[in-house]
Coordinates of C-alpha atoms in Angstrom, one line a residue:
M1 CA -146.3 131.0 -0.5
T2 CA -147.1 129.0 2.6
G3 CA -145.3 131.3 5.0
A4 CA -147.3 134.3 3.9
R5 CA -150.7 132.5 4.2
R6 CA -149.9 131.4 7.8
V7 CA -149.1 134.8 9.2
P8 CA -151.5 136.0 11.9
P9 CA -153.7 139.0 11.1
G10 CA -153.0 142.5 12.3
R11 CA -149.8 144.1 13.3
A12 CA -148.2 140.9 14.4
G13 CA -148.6 139.4 11.0
R14 CA -147.3 142.6 9.3
L15 CA -144.2 142.5 11.6
R16 CA -143.6 138.9 10.7
L17 CA -143.9 139.6 7.0
R18 CA -141.6 142.6 7.3
H19 CA -139.0 140.5 9.1
S20 CA -139.2 137.7 6.5
L21 CA -138.8 140.2 3.7
D22 CA -135.8 141.8 5.3
V23 CA -134.2 138.4 5.9
A24 CA -134.9 137.4 2.2
E25 CA -133.4 140.6 0.9
R26 CA -130.3 140.3 3.0
G27 CA -130.0 136.7 2.0
A28 CA -130.2 137.6 -1.7
D29 CA -127.6 140.3 -1.3
L30 CA -125.2 137.8 0.4
L31 CA -125.8 135.2 -2.2
E32 CA -125.1 137.6 -5.0
Q33 CA -121.9 138.6 -3.3
K34 CA -121.0 134.9 -2.9
L35 CA -121.9 134.4 -6.6
R36 CA -119.5 137.1 -7.7
I37 CA -116.6 135.6 -5.8
L38 CA -117.5 132.1 -7.0
R39 CA -117.6 133.2 -10.6
S40 CA -114.1 134.8 -10.3
E41 CA -112.7 131.7 -8.6
H42 CA -114.4 129.5 -11.2
E43 CA -112.8 131.4 -14.1
R44 CA -109.4 131.1 -12.4
L45 CA -109.9 127.3 -12.1
L46 CA -111.1 127.0 -15.7
S47 CA -107.9 128.8 -16.8
A48 CA -105.8 126.5 -14.7
E49 CA -107.6 123.5 -16.1
R50 CA -107.0 124.6 -19.7
S51 CA -103.3 125.1 -18.9
A52 CA -103.0 121.7 -17.3
A53 CA -104.8 120.0 -20.2
R54 CA -102.4 121.6 -22.7
A55 CA -99.4 120.5 -20.6
W56 CA -100.7 116.9 -20.3
R57 CA -101.5 116.5 -24.0
D58 CA -98.1 117.9 -25.0
L59 CA -96.3 115.5 -22.7
L60 CA -98.5 112.6 -23.7
S61 CA -97.8 113.2 -27.3
E62 CA -94.1 113.4 -26.7
A63 CA -94.2 110.1 -24.8
E64 CA -96.2 108.4 -27.5
N65 CA -93.8 109.5 -30.2
L66 CA -90.9 108.1 -28.1
L67 CA -92.8 104.8 -27.6
L68 CA -93.4 104.4 -31.3
R69 CA -89.7 105.0 -32.0
G70 CA -88.8 102.4 -29.3
L71 CA -91.3 99.9 -30.8
F72 CA -89.8 100.5 -34.2
L73 CA -86.4 99.7 -32.9
G74 CA -87.1 96.8 -30.6
G75 CA -90.6 95.5 -31.4
E76 CA -93.3 94.6 -28.9
Q77 CA -91.2 92.1 -27.1
A78 CA -88.8 94.9 -26.1
L79 CA -91.9 96.9 -24.7
D80 CA -93.1 93.9 -22.7
A81 CA -89.7 93.4 -21.2
A82 CA -89.4 97.1 -20.4
T83 CA -92.8 97.3 -18.6
A84 CA -92.2 94.2 -16.5
G85 CA -90.1 96.1 -14.0
I86 CA -92.5 99.1 -13.4
G87 CA -94.9 99.1 -10.5
P88 CA -98.2 101.0 -10.2
A89 CA -98.2 104.7 -9.7
E90 CA -99.9 106.3 -6.7
V91 CA -101.9 109.5 -6.6
T92 CA -102.4 111.7 -3.6
L93 CA -104.8 114.6 -3.7
R94 CA -104.5 117.7 -1.6
W95 CA -107.8 119.3 -0.8
T96 CA -108.9 122.8 -0.1
T97 CA -112.1 124.8 0.4
S98 CA -113.3 127.8 -1.6
M99 CA -116.5 129.6 -0.5
G100 CA -117.7 126.5 1.3
V101 CA -116.9 124.1 -1.7
R102 CA -114.3 121.4 -1.0
H103 CA -112.3 120.6 -4.1
P104 CA -108.8 119.3 -5.1
A105 CA -106.1 121.9 -4.9
A106 CA -103.3 119.7 -6.4
A107 CA -102.4 116.1 -7.2
A108 CA -99.1 114.5 -6.4
V109 CA -98.4 111.5 -8.6
S110 CA -95.6 109.1 -7.4
V111 CA -94.1 107.0 -10.1
P112 CA -92.0 104.2 -8.5
A113 CA -88.5 103.6 -9.6
R114 CA -87.7 100.5 -11.7
S115 CA -86.9 97.5 -9.6
P116 CA -83.1 96.9 -9.4
T117 CA -83.6 93.3 -10.5
A118 CA -85.7 94.2 -13.6
A119 CA -84.1 94.3 -17.0
A120 CA -83.5 97.8 -18.4
P121 CA -85.2 98.8 -21.7
T122 CA -83.3 97.5 -24.7
N123 CA -83.0 100.8 -26.6
T124 CA -82.6 104.4 -25.7
A125 CA -86.0 105.4 -27.2
L126 CA -87.8 103.2 -24.7
V127 CA -85.7 104.6 -21.8
H128 CA -86.7 108.1 -22.8
A129 CA -90.3 107.0 -23.3
E130 CA -90.5 105.6 -19.8
A131 CA -89.3 109.0 -18.4
A132 CA -91.7 110.9 -20.7
Y133 CA -94.7 108.7 -19.6
G134 CA -93.8 109.5 -16.0
R135 CA -93.9 113.2 -16.7
A136 CA -97.2 112.8 -18.7
L137 CA -98.7 110.8 -15.8
R138 CA -97.8 113.5 -13.3
A139 CA -99.3 116.1 -15.7
G140 CA -102.4 114.0 -16.1
G141 CA -102.9 113.9 -12.3
E142 CA -102.6 117.7 -12.2
Y143 CA -105.1 118.0 -15.0
A144 CA -107.6 115.6 -13.3
A145 CA -107.4 117.6 -10.1
A146 CA -107.9 120.9 -12.0
H147 CA -110.8 119.5 -13.9
A148 CA -112.5 118.2 -10.8
A149 CA -112.0 121.5 -9.0
A150 CA -113.5 123.5 -11.9
E151 CA -116.5 121.2 -12.1
L152 CA -117.2 121.4 -8.4
L153 CA -117.0 125.2 -8.4
G154 CA -119.1 125.3 -11.5
A155 CA -121.8 123.3 -9.9
E156 CA -121.8 125.6 -6.9
V157 CA -122.0 128.6 -9.3
I158 CA -125.1 127.1 -10.9
S159 CA -126.7 126.2 -7.6
T160 CA -126.1 129.7 -6.1
R161 CA -127.4 131.4 -9.2
H162 CA -130.6 129.4 -9.0
R163 CA -131.1 130.3 -5.3
V164 CA -130.6 134.0 -6.1
R165 CA -133.1 133.8 -8.9
A166 CA -135.6 132.0 -6.7
L167 CA -135.3 134.8 -4.1
R168 CA -135.3 137.7 -6.5
R169 CA -138.0 136.5 -8.9
H170 CA -140.3 134.5 -6.7
W171 CA -139.9 134.6 -2.9
I172 CA -139.2 138.3 -2.4
P173 CA -142.0 139.6 -4.8
R174 CA -144.5 137.3 -3.0
L175 CA -143.5 138.6 0.4
R176 CA -143.8 142.1 -0.9
E177 CA -147.3 141.4 -2.2
A178 CA -148.3 139.8 1.1
L179 CA -146.9 142.8 3.0
D180 CA -148.8 145.2 0.8
R181 CA -152.0 143.2 1.4
A182 CA -151.3 143.2 5.1
D183 CA -150.7 147.0 5.1
L184 CA -153.9 147.5 3.2
A185 CA -155.9 145.3 5.6
L186 CA -154.4 147.0 8.6
E187 CA -155.1 150.4 7.2
Q188 CA -158.7 149.4 6.4
A189 CA -159.1 147.9 9.9
E190 CA -157.8 151.0 11.5
H191 CA -160.1 153.2 9.4
E192 CA -163.1 151.1 10.2
D193 CA -162.2 151.2 13.9
G194 CA -161.9 154.9 13.7
V195 CA -165.3 155.2 12.1
R196 CA -166.9 153.0 14.8
R197 CA -165.3 155.2 17.5
R198 CA -166.6 158.3 15.9
W199 CA -170.1 156.9 15.6
A200 CA -169.9 155.7 19.2
A201 CA -168.9 159.2 20.3
R202 CA -171.8 160.8 18.5
S203 CA -174.4 158.4 19.8
P204 CA -176.6 159.9 22.7
E205 CA -175.9 158.7 26.2
R206 CA -178.4 156.2 27.5

């Protein structure tokens, strides 16, 4: 512990160690409070992630079934013609901050409408599949945002737990040991000083 070795001797060093110990203990208390809040928020985000994952998988399964039906009815050529009029989707993330951690709060997925000049799908199943894939895509964006938020909060939980552990198991015990040594050294120095004074008082005047 470099900080403890560099403290000056005597009362000044003891005061510095006492202050460092107080700061470390207050810091550990605050980090433990933060950790409790982070864990609660992380559990909430994990639950939201699981719900979003289920919704996305269900919608994706529905879309895939409709697509297979459309392919059965119209073949791959019908699918190629149907996808020709669809532009790329856009994703916009809304961000927030929880206990100092910036993470996605929601994802808005914009699926562009089919171009007016593009040919419509050749069968009803492909029409329904197009709409179903749009819903699945939006749900996938929400799941991705929820997953990222849970991962970021989870990483902060781990980091904060490590910091608390380092303070409680290493830094604070070392400061206490150094403070005990400083107390003992100060007590011994005061005792020796008292002995010297008593000897000086007993010595005959010259």
